[in-house]
Amino acid sequence: MTTYSKRGIPVSSVSPQYLHTNSTSHTWPFSAVAELIDNAYDPDVNAKQLWITKSVFKHQDCLIFLDNGNGMDYEKMYKMLSFGFSDKKQLKKHVPVGLYGNGFKSGSMRLGKDAIVFSKKADTMCVGLLSQTYLERTGAHIVQVPIVSFTYTGQTVSATPEHAESLRDILEHSLFNTEEELFSQFKVIESLAKLSGTCIIIWNLRRKSSGELEFDFLKDPKDIRILDDVYNTFRKSNKRQNQESMSVPESVYSLRAYCNILYLIPRMDIILQGHKVEAQSIITTLARPCTDTYKPECLKKAIKITIGYNTKSMENYGLMMYNKNRLIKAYVRVACQRKGNHTGQGVIGVVECNHLVPTHNKQDFDDTQEYRNTMKNLNIKLEQYWKTFTYSHQEFKPVDNTKTPTDAAQVTCPRFLPEVSDEEQPGYLKTHKGQKKRTLDQCQDKTEKKKSKQIDLDNNIPGTSTSTASLVMFNQDTSEKIVGIKNIKTQASSKHQQNFEDQLLTAKQEINQLQVKVNSLEDEKSALASCCESLKKGRLRLGELRQSVACLLLSFVPEVILKQLDNDCEAVDEILTQVINKISPTEAAST
């Protein structure tokens, strides 16, 4: 039946079949679980703790997600059960993961056919039902979501009268057939979450064609795991992330391992099957971590990338790509790591790509030019790290992979690449001087080890220090060849030693010559200092002489005031000249 707006325009409706269609975006079961975790994590809920449990209720296997967040009122629950409503906002530095207003619907319907939501916010309690089974039984042509709100009235809890039909359908088509059973779930929320929180119960869980649940709850009672054949189906269907040669990371089939790395900076405790997940930032687990930056064209500020060695498994490596603190792609091998020559083996790059747009299932990024530029530049940086912190030969051998996670977190390293944009690819890769020195030291250590091994080998060559019985095993030709090889090595070693001694002698001679020049310069410096001292003394004597002359002039020229002369050389010389001119005629007459 067509529904019209007040102006007579047809209103679009959602078919019940869309609930299943929408859920198929999650080919991997844990991506559906992550959607429900994100809802508790986001700032509008802001839960500090989330409990994930498998339970049995009325002979039904159920998955239960219970958080101690802000809870929901009727309007907020209605938006949660509808499609496309997302009014999440950033709270301080806490950026929401949710973007499309679709996560709960796609995630819950991927895990099972039916879900019921209990939420408590202060004195208000709400129950909402999203159920494919309910829609099938009632023959609904559009998606209907019964929601009922309860409020405290004195000592009792009563349903809002206008929600009577919703309450009736919930009691008839859910696992909870009485109001007392509904209220019991609110008591569970109160016991764990206290004043507010939300509990999601999913049943009619997804099963394989054999009828077996796709989750394994028995192999590890503290974990929820994916069966091998379920994972293989997911791997084949996801061609873009399919990498046949790589070993399967534990986070692919273990929910506990996946929750451990789900957020770059953990903000919420996850209690899985009654045991807390020891979540920590993956950066703190890397050995020999280095931090660099990459400047996409679309951003004004560069983004940070941290690269280091995986301390848990050298077989799992690649890029760990986050968006808004949430893991999107894990262990993505860049071009240099797919060459098959061990390049980049064991190396992990951790980067938060907030400039890229995740796909609807949040397990990949849209294949845009920005994404391709990012992968190209991150490949350059990871390859440069590999060249800087490994030996030069092709065989994989990390420089240092013995540090504990605590020690690894304390290692710091300067930038090892100049910052480049998408268009400015470097013509060469610049390495920090300190890292060049470390690489040189590593090469020297390697050479010394080889020499040491060779000496040990030479000392154990049959024919030099072995028993007579061992000598029988070698014929004369072999012995001669061994002796010849040893002679060649000895001659090469002697020649190398002689060259070293010649260079050392030349260096000593040059040092002696430089020392002679230094001594000569010191002598010249002393001579110049003596000249300066003589000049100073001469200047003082000249000043005294001029004062004496000035006093003498007073007897010939009484009108001169000595203070006016003030040792003025030109004034003294002018008066002296006048006096000489006066005296000269008298001396001439007497002569």
Coordinates of C-alpha atoms in Angstrom, one line a residue:
M1 CA 0.0 0.0 0.0
T2 CA 1.4 3.4 -1.1
T3 CA 1.9 5.9 1.7
Y4 CA 1.6 9.6 0.9
S5 CA 2.8 12.8 2.5
K6 CA 0.4 15.6 3.5
R7 CA 1.0 17.2 0.1
G8 CA 0.1 13.9 -1.7
I9 CA 3.6 12.9 -2.7
P10 CA 4.4 9.2 -2.4
V11 CA 6.7 8.3 0.5
S12 CA 9.5 5.8 -0.1
S13 CA 9.3 2.7 2.0
V14 CA 11.8 -0.1 2.9
S15 CA 11.0 -3.7 2.0
P16 CA 11.6 -6.4 4.7
Q17 CA 13.9 -8.2 2.3
Y18 CA 16.2 -5.2 2.5
L19 CA 17.3 -6.2 6.0
H20 CA 19.0 -9.3 4.6
T21 CA 20.2 -7.6 1.5
N22 CA 21.8 -4.8 3.6
S23 CA 23.5 -7.3 5.8
T24 CA 25.4 -9.0 2.9
S25 CA 27.9 -6.1 2.8
H26 CA 29.5 -7.9 5.8
T27 CA 31.2 -10.9 4.2
W28 CA 33.3 -11.3 7.3
P29 CA 31.4 -11.9 10.5
F30 CA 33.7 -9.8 12.7
S31 CA 33.0 -6.7 10.6
A32 CA 29.4 -7.0 11.7
V33 CA 30.5 -7.4 15.3
A34 CA 32.7 -4.3 15.0
E35 CA 29.6 -2.2 13.9
L36 CA 28.0 -2.9 17.3
I37 CA 31.2 -2.2 19.2
D38 CA 31.5 1.1 17.3
N39 CA 28.0 2.1 18.4
A40 CA 29.0 1.8 22.1
Y41 CA 32.3 3.4 21.5
D42 CA 31.1 6.6 19.7
P43 CA 30.7 9.8 21.7
D44 CA 26.9 9.9 21.7
V45 CA 26.9 6.7 23.8
N46 CA 30.5 7.0 25.2
A47 CA 30.5 3.7 27.0
K48 CA 33.4 2.9 29.3
Q49 CA 32.8 -0.8 29.3
L50 CA 31.2 -3.2 26.8
W51 CA 30.3 -6.8 27.6
I52 CA 30.1 -9.3 24.7
T53 CA 28.7 -12.7 25.7
K54 CA 27.2 -15.8 24.2
S55 CA 24.2 -17.2 26.1
V56 CA 21.3 -19.5 25.7
F57 CA 17.8 -18.2 26.4
K58 CA 14.7 -20.4 25.9
H59 CA 16.9 -22.9 23.9
Q60 CA 18.1 -20.2 21.6
D61 CA 21.8 -19.4 21.1
C62 CA 22.1 -15.6 21.6
L63 CA 24.8 -13.0 21.3
I64 CA 24.5 -10.3 23.9
F65 CA 26.1 -6.8 23.7
L66 CA 25.7 -4.7 26.9
D67 CA 27.3 -1.3 27.5
N68 CA 27.3 1.2 30.3
G69 CA 26.9 4.3 28.0
N70 CA 24.4 7.1 28.0
G71 CA 21.4 5.0 27.1
M72 CA 18.6 6.0 24.7
D73 CA 15.1 7.6 24.9
Y74 CA 12.3 6.7 22.5
E75 CA 13.3 9.2 19.8
K76 CA 16.9 8.1 19.8
M77 CA 16.0 4.4 19.6
Y78 CA 13.6 5.1 16.7
K79 CA 16.5 6.7 14.8
M80 CA 18.7 3.8 15.7
L81 CA 16.2 1.2 14.3
S82 CA 15.6 3.4 11.2
F83 CA 17.9 3.8 8.2
G84 CA 20.2 6.7 7.4
F85 CA 19.8 8.7 10.6
S86 CA 23.2 9.8 11.9
D87 CA 23.5 12.9 14.1
K88 CA 26.7 11.9 15.8
K89 CA 29.1 14.7 16.7
Q90 CA 32.7 15.0 17.8
L91 CA 33.1 15.4 21.6
K92 CA 36.4 17.1 22.3
K93 CA 39.0 14.9 20.7
H94 CA 36.6 11.9 20.5
V95 CA 35.6 11.6 16.8
P96 CA 32.7 9.3 16.0
V97 CA 33.2 6.3 13.8
G98 CA 29.6 6.1 12.6
L99 CA 28.9 7.9 9.4
Y100 CA 26.0 6.4 7.4
G101 CA 23.4 5.6 10.1
N102 CA 23.4 2.0 8.9
G103 CA 25.8 0.1 11.2
F104 CA 23.4 -1.4 13.7
K105 CA 21.0 -2.6 11.0
S106 CA 23.6 -4.2 8.8
G107 CA 25.6 -5.6 11.7
S108 CA 22.9 -7.1 13.7
M109 CA 21.1 -8.7 10.8
R110 CA 24.3 -10.2 9.5
L111 CA 24.8 -12.0 12.9
G112 CA 21.2 -13.2 13.2
K113 CA 17.7 -12.8 11.9
D114 CA 16.3 -11.1 15.0
A115 CA 17.4 -8.5 17.5
I116 CA 15.9 -6.8 20.5
V117 CA 17.2 -3.7 22.1
F118 CA 16.8 -2.7 25.8
S119 CA 18.0 0.8 26.8
K120 CA 17.8 2.6 30.1
K121 CA 18.4 6.3 30.6
A122 CA 17.7 7.5 34.2
D123 CA 14.1 6.8 34.9
T124 CA 13.2 6.1 31.2
M125 CA 13.4 2.6 29.7
C126 CA 12.8 1.6 26.1
V127 CA 12.5 -1.7 24.2
G128 CA 12.7 -1.9 20.4
L129 CA 12.5 -4.9 18.0
L130 CA 14.2 -5.4 14.7
S131 CA 13.2 -8.8 13.5
Q132 CA 13.0 -10.5 10.1
T133 CA 11.1 -13.4 11.6
Y134 CA 8.5 -10.9 13.0
L135 CA 8.0 -9.3 9.6
E136 CA 7.7 -12.7 7.9
R137 CA 5.1 -13.9 10.3
T138 CA 3.0 -10.7 10.1
G139 CA 3.2 -10.5 6.3
A140 CA 4.5 -6.9 6.5
H141 CA 5.3 -5.2 3.2
I142 CA 7.5 -2.6 4.8
V143 CA 9.9 -2.7 7.7
Q144 CA 8.2 -2.1 11.0
V145 CA 10.0 -1.6 14.3
P146 CA 7.8 -1.9 17.4
I147 CA 9.1 0.4 20.2
V148 CA 7.7 0.8 23.7
S149 CA 8.7 3.2 26.3
F150 CA 8.4 2.5 30.1
T151 CA 8.4 5.0 32.9
Y152 CA 8.5 4.8 36.7
T153 CA 5.3 5.8 38.4
G154 CA 5.8 5.6 42.0
Q155 CA 7.0 2.0 42.8
T156 CA 5.8 0.5 39.6
V157 CA 6.9 0.6 35.9
S158 CA 4.2 1.2 33.3
A159 CA 4.2 1.3 29.5
T160 CA 3.2 4.4 27.7
P161 CA -0.5 3.9 26.6
E162 CA 0.1 4.9 22.9
H163 CA 2.7 2.1 22.7
A164 CA 0.3 -0.7 23.6
E165 CA 0.3 -2.3 20.1
S166 CA 4.1 -2.2 20.0
L167 CA 4.2 -3.9 23.4
R168 CA 1.8 -6.6 22.3
D169 CA 3.9 -7.4 19.2
I170 CA 7.1 -7.5 21.1
L171 CA 5.7 -9.9 23.7
E172 CA 4.3 -12.1 21.0
H173 CA 7.2 -12.2 18.5
S174 CA 10.3 -11.9 20.7
L175 CA 12.0 -14.2 23.2
F176 CA 10.4 -12.2 26.0
N177 CA 6.7 -13.0 26.3
T178 CA 5.8 -11.2 29.5
E179 CA 6.5 -7.7 30.9
E180 CA 8.3 -9.3 33.8
E181 CA 10.8 -11.0 31.4
L182 CA 11.3 -7.6 29.8
F183 CA 11.9 -5.9 33.2
S184 CA 14.4 -8.6 34.1
Q185 CA 16.7 -7.3 31.4
F186 CA 16.6 -3.8 32.8
K187 CA 17.7 -5.3 36.1
V188 CA 20.7 -6.8 34.3
I189 CA 21.6 -3.4 32.9
E190 CA 21.2 -1.8 36.4
S191 CA 23.5 -4.5 37.9
L192 CA 26.3 -3.9 35.5
A193 CA 25.8 -0.4 33.9
K194 CA 24.1 1.2 37.0
L195 CA 22.2 4.4 35.9
S196 CA 22.2 4.0 32.2
G197 CA 23.1 1.6 29.4
T198 CA 22.0 -0.5 26.5
C199 CA 21.6 -4.2 25.9
I200 CA 21.3 -5.8 22.5
I201 CA 20.3 -9.5 22.2
I202 CA 20.6 -11.2 18.8
W203 CA 19.1 -14.7 18.2
N204 CA 18.5 -17.0 15.2
L205 CA 22.2 -16.7 14.6
R206 CA 23.7 -17.3 11.2
R207 CA 24.4 -20.9 10.4
K208 CA 26.3 -22.8 7.7
S209 CA 24.5 -25.0 5.2
S210 CA 25.2 -27.9 7.5
G211 CA 23.2 -26.3 10.2
E212 CA 26.3 -25.6 12.4
L213 CA 26.8 -22.1 13.8
E214 CA 29.4 -20.1 12.0
F215 CA 31.0 -19.1 15.3
D216 CA 32.9 -21.5 17.5
F217 CA 32.2 -20.9 21.2
L218 CA 33.8 -24.1 22.6
K219 CA 37.5 -24.2 21.4
D220 CA 38.3 -21.3 23.7
P221 CA 35.7 -20.4 26.4
K222 CA 37.3 -16.9 26.7
D223 CA 36.9 -16.2 23.0
I224 CA 34.5 -16.3 20.1
R225 CA 36.2 -17.7 17.0
I226 CA 35.3 -18.1 13.3
L227 CA 35.3 -21.6 11.8
D228 CA 38.0 -22.2 9.2
D229 CA 35.6 -22.9 6.3
V230 CA 33.7 -19.7 7.1
Y231 CA 36.9 -17.7 6.9
N232 CA 37.9 -19.3 3.6
T233 CA 34.6 -18.3 2.0
F234 CA 35.2 -14.8 3.2
R235 CA 38.7 -14.7 1.9
K236 CA 37.8 -15.9 -1.6
S237 CA 35.0 -13.4 -1.9
N238 CA 37.2 -10.5 -0.8
K239 CA 39.5 -10.4 -3.8
R240 CA 41.0 -7.0 -3.1
Q241 CA 42.4 -8.0 0.3
N242 CA 43.1 -11.6 -0.7
Q243 CA 46.8 -12.4 -0.4
E244 CA 47.3 -16.1 -0.9
S245 CA 50.9 -16.2 0.3
M246 CA 50.4 -14.6 3.6
S247 CA 49.7 -16.6 6.8
V248 CA 46.4 -15.9 8.5
P249 CA 46.6 -13.4 11.4
E250 CA 45.0 -14.4 14.6
S251 CA 42.8 -11.4 14.5
V252 CA 41.0 -12.8 11.4
Y253 CA 39.5 -15.8 13.3
S254 CA 39.7 -14.7 17.0
L255 CA 37.4 -12.0 18.2
R256 CA 39.6 -11.4 21.2
A257 CA 42.7 -10.8 19.0
Y258 CA 40.6 -8.5 16.7
C259 CA 39.3 -6.4 19.6
N260 CA 42.8 -6.1 20.8
I261 CA 43.8 -4.0 17.7
L262 CA 40.4 -2.6 16.7
Y263 CA 41.2 0.9 18.0
L264 CA 44.5 2.7 17.5
I265 CA 44.0 4.4 21.0
P266 CA 41.7 2.2 23.1
R267 CA 39.0 4.3 25.0
M268 CA 36.7 1.5 26.1
D269 CA 37.2 -1.8 28.0
I270 CA 35.8 -4.8 26.2
I271 CA 34.9 -7.8 28.3
L272 CA 34.6 -10.8 26.1
Q273 CA 33.0 -14.0 27.5
G274 CA 33.6 -12.6 31.0
H275 CA 37.3 -11.9 30.5
K276 CA 38.7 -8.4 29.8
V277 CA 40.4 -7.9 26.4
E278 CA 43.9 -6.6 27.1
A279 CA 43.8 -4.0 24.3
Q280 CA 46.8 -1.8 23.6
S281 CA 47.9 0.5 20.8
I282 CA 49.7 -1.6 18.2
I283 CA 52.4 1.1 18.0
T284 CA 53.6 0.2 21.5
T285 CA 54.2 -3.4 20.5
L286 CA 56.6 -2.6 17.6
A287 CA 60.4 -3.1 17.8
R288 CA 62.7 -0.4 16.5
P289 CA 59.8 2.0 15.8
C290 CA 60.4 5.1 13.6
T291 CA 58.0 7.9 12.9
D292 CA 57.7 9.7 9.6
T293 CA 55.1 12.0 8.0
Y294 CA 53.2 12.0 4.6
K295 CA 51.5 15.0 3.2
P296 CA 48.5 14.2 0.9
E297 CA 47.5 16.9 -1.5
C298 CA 44.0 17.2 0.0
L299 CA 45.3 18.0 3.5
K300 CA 47.0 21.1 4.9
K301 CA 48.7 19.1 7.6
A302 CA 50.9 16.0 7.2
I303 CA 49.7 12.7 8.7
K304 CA 52.0 10.5 10.8
I305 CA 53.1 7.0 10.0
T306 CA 54.9 4.7 12.5
I307 CA 57.0 1.8 11.1
G308 CA 58.6 -1.0 13.1
Y309 CA 58.9 -4.8 13.4
N310 CA 56.1 -7.1 14.5
T311 CA 57.3 -8.5 17.8
K312 CA 54.6 -11.2 17.9
S313 CA 54.8 -12.8 14.5
M314 CA 57.3 -12.2 11.7
E315 CA 54.8 -13.8 9.3
N316 CA 52.1 -11.1 9.8
Y317 CA 53.1 -7.7 8.4
G318 CA 52.0 -4.9 6.2
L319 CA 50.0 -1.7 6.8
M320 CA 47.6 -1.3 9.6
M321 CA 45.3 1.4 8.3
Y322 CA 43.0 3.3 10.7
N323 CA 40.3 5.9 10.1
K324 CA 39.0 8.0 13.0
N325 CA 40.9 5.7 15.4
R326 CA 39.2 2.6 14.1
L327 CA 40.9 -0.2 12.2
I328 CA 39.8 -0.4 8.6
K329 CA 42.4 -2.6 6.8
A330 CA 44.9 -4.9 8.6
Y331 CA 48.2 -6.3 7.4
V332 CA 47.9 -4.8 3.9
R333 CA 51.1 -5.6 2.1
V334 CA 52.4 -2.8 -0.1
A335 CA 54.1 -3.3 -3.4
C336 CA 57.7 -3.9 -2.1
Q337 CA 56.3 -6.6 0.3
R338 CA 54.7 -8.5 -2.5
K339 CA 57.8 -9.0 -4.6
G340 CA 58.5 -12.4 -3.1
N341 CA 62.1 -11.6 -2.2
H342 CA 61.5 -11.1 1.6
T343 CA 61.6 -7.3 1.2
G344 CA 59.8 -5.8 4.1
Q345 CA 59.1 -9.1 5.8
G346 CA 58.1 -8.5 9.4
V347 CA 57.7 -4.8 9.0
I348 CA 54.4 -3.1 10.0
G349 CA 53.3 0.4 9.2
V350 CA 50.6 2.1 11.3
V351 CA 48.8 5.0 9.8
E352 CA 45.6 6.9 10.5
C353 CA 44.1 7.8 7.1
N354 CA 41.3 10.2 8.1
H355 CA 41.5 11.7 4.6
L356 CA 40.3 8.5 3.0
V357 CA 36.6 7.4 2.8
P358 CA 35.8 3.9 4.2
T359 CA 33.4 1.6 2.4
H360 CA 30.0 0.9 4.0
N361 CA 31.2 -2.2 5.8
K362 CA 34.3 -0.3 7.2
Q363 CA 36.6 -3.0 6.0
D364 CA 38.2 -1.1 3.0
F365 CA 38.6 2.3 1.5
D366 CA 37.0 3.7 -1.6
D367 CA 39.3 3.0 -4.5
T368 CA 40.0 6.7 -5.3
Q369 CA 43.1 8.5 -6.6
E370 CA 43.8 9.7 -3.1
Y371 CA 43.8 6.1 -1.9
R372 CA 46.2 5.0 -4.7
N373 CA 48.6 8.0 -4.0
T374 CA 48.6 7.1 -0.3
M375 CA 49.5 3.5 -1.0
K376 CA 52.2 4.5 -3.4
N377 CA 53.9 6.9 -0.9
L378 CA 53.5 4.6 2.0
N379 CA 55.2 1.8 0.0
I380 CA 58.2 4.2 -0.6
K381 CA 58.5 4.9 3.1
L382 CA 58.2 1.3 4.2
E383 CA 60.7 0.1 1.7
Q384 CA 63.2 2.8 2.8
Y385 CA 62.8 1.7 6.4
W386 CA 63.5 -1.8 5.4
K387 CA 66.7 -0.8 3.6
T388 CA 67.8 1.3 6.6
F389 CA 67.2 -1.3 9.3
T390 CA 68.2 -4.6 7.7
Y391 CA 71.4 -6.1 6.3
S392 CA 72.1 -5.5 2.6
H393 CA 71.7 -9.1 1.5
Q394 CA 68.4 -10.5 0.3
E395 CA 67.9 -13.1 3.1
F396 CA 65.5 -11.7 5.7
K397 CA 67.3 -11.0 9.0
P398 CA 66.1 -8.2 11.2
V399 CA 68.8 -6.1 13.0
D400 CA 67.2 -6.4 16.4
N401 CA 64.0 -8.2 17.2
T402 CA 64.8 -9.2 20.8
K403 CA 63.3 -6.2 22.5
T404 CA 60.2 -6.6 24.7
P405 CA 57.1 -4.5 23.9
T406 CA 58.0 -2.2 26.8
D407 CA 61.5 -1.6 25.5
A408 CA 60.3 -1.2 22.0
A409 CA 58.0 1.5 23.0
Q410 CA 60.9 3.5 24.4
V411 CA 63.0 3.4 21.3
T412 CA 62.9 6.7 19.4
C413 CA 64.2 7.5 16.0
P414 CA 64.4 10.6 13.8
R415 CA 62.6 11.0 10.5
F416 CA 64.2 8.8 7.9
L417 CA 62.6 10.3 4.8
P418 CA 62.0 13.9 3.6
E419 CA 58.4 14.8 3.6
V420 CA 56.9 14.5 0.1
S421 CA 53.5 15.3 -1.4
D422 CA 51.6 13.2 -3.9
E423 CA 53.2 15.0 -6.8
E424 CA 56.7 15.4 -5.3
Q425 CA 58.2 12.0 -5.5
P426 CA 61.9 12.1 -4.3
G427 CA 64.6 11.4 -6.8
Y428 CA 66.6 9.9 -4.0
L429 CA 65.8 8.7 -0.5
K430 CA 67.6 10.7 2.2
T431 CA 68.7 8.8 5.3
H432 CA 69.5 10.4 8.6
K433 CA 73.2 10.5 9.4
G434 CA 72.6 8.7 12.7
Q435 CA 70.9 5.9 10.8
K436 CA 73.7 5.7 8.2
K437 CA 76.2 5.3 11.1
R438 CA 74.0 2.5 12.6
T439 CA 73.8 0.8 9.2
L440 CA 77.6 1.1 8.8
D441 CA 78.1 -0.3 12.3
Q442 CA 75.8 -3.2 11.5
C443 CA 77.8 -3.9 8.3
Q444 CA 81.0 -3.8 10.3
D445 CA 79.5 -6.2 12.9
K446 CA 78.5 -8.5 10.1
T447 CA 82.0 -8.4 8.6
E448 CA 83.6 -9.2 12.0
K449 CA 81.2 -12.1 12.6
K450 CA 82.1 -13.5 9.1
K451 CA 85.8 -13.1 9.9
S452 CA 85.3 -14.8 13.2
K453 CA 83.4 -17.7 11.6
Q454 CA 86.0 -18.0 8.9
I455 CA 88.8 -18.2 11.5
D456 CA 86.9 -20.9 13.3
L457 CA 86.4 -22.8 10.0
D458 CA 90.1 -22.4 9.1
N459 CA 91.2 -23.7 12.5
N460 CA 89.0 -26.8 12.1
I461 CA 90.0 -27.7 8.5
P462 CA 91.1 -31.3 8.4
G463 CA 94.8 -31.6 8.0
T464 CA 95.6 -28.8 10.5
S465 CA 94.5 -30.0 13.9
T466 CA 92.5 -33.1 13.3
S467 CA 93.3 -36.7 14.3
T468 CA 95.0 -39.2 12.1
A469 CA 91.7 -41.0 11.5
S470 CA 90.3 -37.8 10.0
L471 CA 93.2 -37.4 7.7
V472 CA 92.4 -40.7 6.0
M473 CA 89.1 -39.2 4.8
F474 CA 90.9 -36.8 2.5
N475 CA 93.1 -37.7 -0.5
Q476 CA 96.3 -35.9 -1.4
D477 CA 94.7 -33.6 -4.0
T478 CA 92.1 -32.4 -1.6
S479 CA 94.8 -31.6 1.0
E480 CA 96.9 -29.7 -1.6
K481 CA 93.8 -27.6 -2.6
I482 CA 93.1 -26.8 1.0
V483 CA 96.7 -25.8 1.7
G484 CA 96.6 -23.6 -1.5
I485 CA 93.4 -21.9 -0.4
K486 CA 95.0 -21.2 3.0
N487 CA 98.1 -19.8 1.4
I488 CA 96.0 -17.5 -0.8
K489 CA 94.1 -16.3 2.3
T490 CA 97.3 -15.8 4.2
Q491 CA 98.9 -13.8 1.4
A492 CA 95.7 -11.7 0.9
S493 CA 95.7 -11.1 4.7
S494 CA 99.4 -10.1 4.7
K495 CA 98.9 -7.8 1.7
H496 CA 95.9 -6.2 3.4
Q497 CA 97.9 -5.8 6.6
Q498 CA 100.8 -4.2 4.7
N499 CA 98.5 -1.7 3.0
F500 CA 97.1 -0.8 6.4
E501 CA 100.6 -0.2 7.9
D502 CA 101.6 1.9 4.9
Q503 CA 98.5 4.1 5.3
L504 CA 99.1 4.4 9.0
L505 CA 102.8 5.5 8.5
T506 CA 101.7 8.1 5.9
A507 CA 99.1 9.4 8.3
K508 CA 101.7 9.8 11.1
Q509 CA 104.0 11.7 8.8
E510 CA 101.2 14.1 7.8
I511 CA 100.4 14.6 11.5
N512 CA 104.1 15.4 12.2
Q513 CA 104.2 18.0 9.3
L514 CA 101.0 19.6 10.6
Q515 CA 102.5 19.8 14.1
V516 CA 105.5 21.6 12.7
K517 CA 103.3 24.2 11.0
V518 CA 101.3 24.6 14.2
N519 CA 104.5 25.3 16.2
S520 CA 105.7 27.8 13.5
L521 CA 102.3 29.6 13.7
E522 CA 102.6 29.8 17.5
D523 CA 106.1 31.4 17.2
E524 CA 104.7 34.0 14.8
K525 CA 101.9 34.7 17.1
S526 CA 104.3 35.4 20.0
A527 CA 106.4 37.8 17.8
L528 CA 103.3 39.7 16.8
A529 CA 102.3 40.0 20.5
S530 CA 105.8 41.4 21.4
C531 CA 105.5 44.0 18.6
C532 CA 102.1 45.1 19.8
E533 CA 103.5 45.5 23.3
S534 CA 106.4 47.7 22.0
L535 CA 104.0 49.9 20.0
K536 CA 101.9 50.4 23.1
K537 CA 105.0 51.5 25.2
G538 CA 106.2 53.8 22.3
R539 CA 102.8 55.5 22.2
L540 CA 103.0 56.2 26.0
R541 CA 106.5 57.6 25.7
L542 CA 105.4 59.9 22.8
G543 CA 102.6 61.2 24.9
E544 CA 104.9 62.0 27.8
L545 CA 107.3 63.8 25.4
R546 CA 104.5 66.0 24.0
Q547 CA 103.5 67.0 27.5
S548 CA 107.1 68.0 28.3
V549 CA 107.3 70.1 25.1
A550 CA 104.0 71.8 26.0
C551 CA 105.4 72.8 29.3
L552 CA 108.6 74.2 27.7
L553 CA 106.5 76.2 25.3
L554 CA 104.9 78.1 28.2
S555 CA 108.3 79.8 28.8
F556 CA 108.3 81.2 25.3
V557 CA 104.7 81.7 24.8
P558 CA 103.2 82.6 28.2
E559 CA 99.8 83.3 26.8
V560 CA 99.2 79.7 25.9
I561 CA 97.0 77.8 28.4
L562 CA 98.2 74.3 28.9
K563 CA 94.8 72.9 29.4
Q564 CA 93.7 74.2 26.0
L565 CA 96.4 72.2 24.3
D566 CA 95.1 69.0 25.9
N567 CA 97.9 67.0 24.2
D568 CA 96.6 68.1 20.8
C569 CA 99.4 67.0 18.5
E570 CA 98.6 69.5 15.8
A571 CA 98.3 72.5 18.2
V572 CA 101.6 71.6 19.9
D573 CA 103.3 71.3 16.6
E574 CA 102.0 74.6 15.3
I575 CA 103.1 76.5 18.5
L576 CA 106.5 74.8 18.4
T577 CA 107.0 75.9 14.8
Q578 CA 106.2 79.5 15.8
V579 CA 108.8 79.4 18.6
I580 CA 111.5 78.0 16.4
N581 CA 110.9 80.8 13.9
K582 CA 111.3 83.4 16.7
I583 CA 114.5 81.9 18.0
S584 CA 116.2 81.2 14.7
P585 CA 116.9 84.9 13.8
T586 CA 118.5 85.5 17.3
E587 CA 120.7 82.5 16.9
A588 CA 121.8 83.6 13.4
A589 CA 122.8 87.1 14.6
S590 CA 124.9 85.8 17.4
T591 CA 126.7 83.5 15.1

